[in-house]
XYZ file of C-alpha atoms in Angstrom:
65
model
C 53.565 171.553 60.277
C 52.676 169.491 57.232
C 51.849 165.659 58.151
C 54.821 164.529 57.120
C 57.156 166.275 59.282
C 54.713 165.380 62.294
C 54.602 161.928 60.667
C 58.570 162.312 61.085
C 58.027 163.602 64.817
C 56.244 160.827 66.063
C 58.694 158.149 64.962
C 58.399 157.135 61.418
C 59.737 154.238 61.922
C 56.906 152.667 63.952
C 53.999 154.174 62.262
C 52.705 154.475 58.902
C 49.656 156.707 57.248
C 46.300 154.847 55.861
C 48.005 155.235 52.191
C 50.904 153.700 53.139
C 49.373 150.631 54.610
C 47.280 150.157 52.224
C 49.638 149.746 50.062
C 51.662 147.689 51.701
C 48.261 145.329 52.119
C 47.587 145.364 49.105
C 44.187 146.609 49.008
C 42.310 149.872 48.053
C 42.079 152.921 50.754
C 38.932 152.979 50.615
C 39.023 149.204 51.680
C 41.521 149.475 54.524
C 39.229 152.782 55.606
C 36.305 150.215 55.804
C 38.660 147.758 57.914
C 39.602 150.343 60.671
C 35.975 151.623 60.981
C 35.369 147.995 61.879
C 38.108 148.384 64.491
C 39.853 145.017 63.093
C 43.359 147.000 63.012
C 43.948 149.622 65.540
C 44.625 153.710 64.452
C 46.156 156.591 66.720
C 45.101 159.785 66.099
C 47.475 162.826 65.752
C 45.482 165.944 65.157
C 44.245 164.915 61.640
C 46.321 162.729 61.131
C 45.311 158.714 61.102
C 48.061 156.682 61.772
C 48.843 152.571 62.154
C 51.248 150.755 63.778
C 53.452 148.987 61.006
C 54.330 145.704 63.270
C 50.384 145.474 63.388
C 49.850 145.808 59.694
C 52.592 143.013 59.012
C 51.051 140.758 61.628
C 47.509 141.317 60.051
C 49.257 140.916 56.172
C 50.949 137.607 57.480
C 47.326 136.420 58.926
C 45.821 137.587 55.130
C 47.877 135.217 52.925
């Protein structure tokens, strides 16, 4: 199963992928990798797959600007 599709089976629409949210933050991966190895946003693990809740990453954009 490619991460997508377990992306997909975990509900979609209440997580997102380290790519996506740093996008959405505006800031490099590399960056946001740096952020969650500081534990300042929370990640669930699936496998190999690092996910993030996307209600946190709006809350933590809104506290950014």
């Amino acid at each position: 199963m490619s991460k997508i599709e377990y992306l997909t089976k975990v509900n979609a629409d209440r997580f997102m992928t380290v790519d996506e949210a740093s996008q959405e933050l505006g800031v490099k991966t590399t960056a946001l990798r740096n952020y969650l190895y500081q534990e300042k946003l929370t990640t669930y693990k699936f496998k190999t797959l690092t996910l993030l809740s996307k209600s946190e990453v709006e809350e933590w954009k809104d506290r950014r600007r």
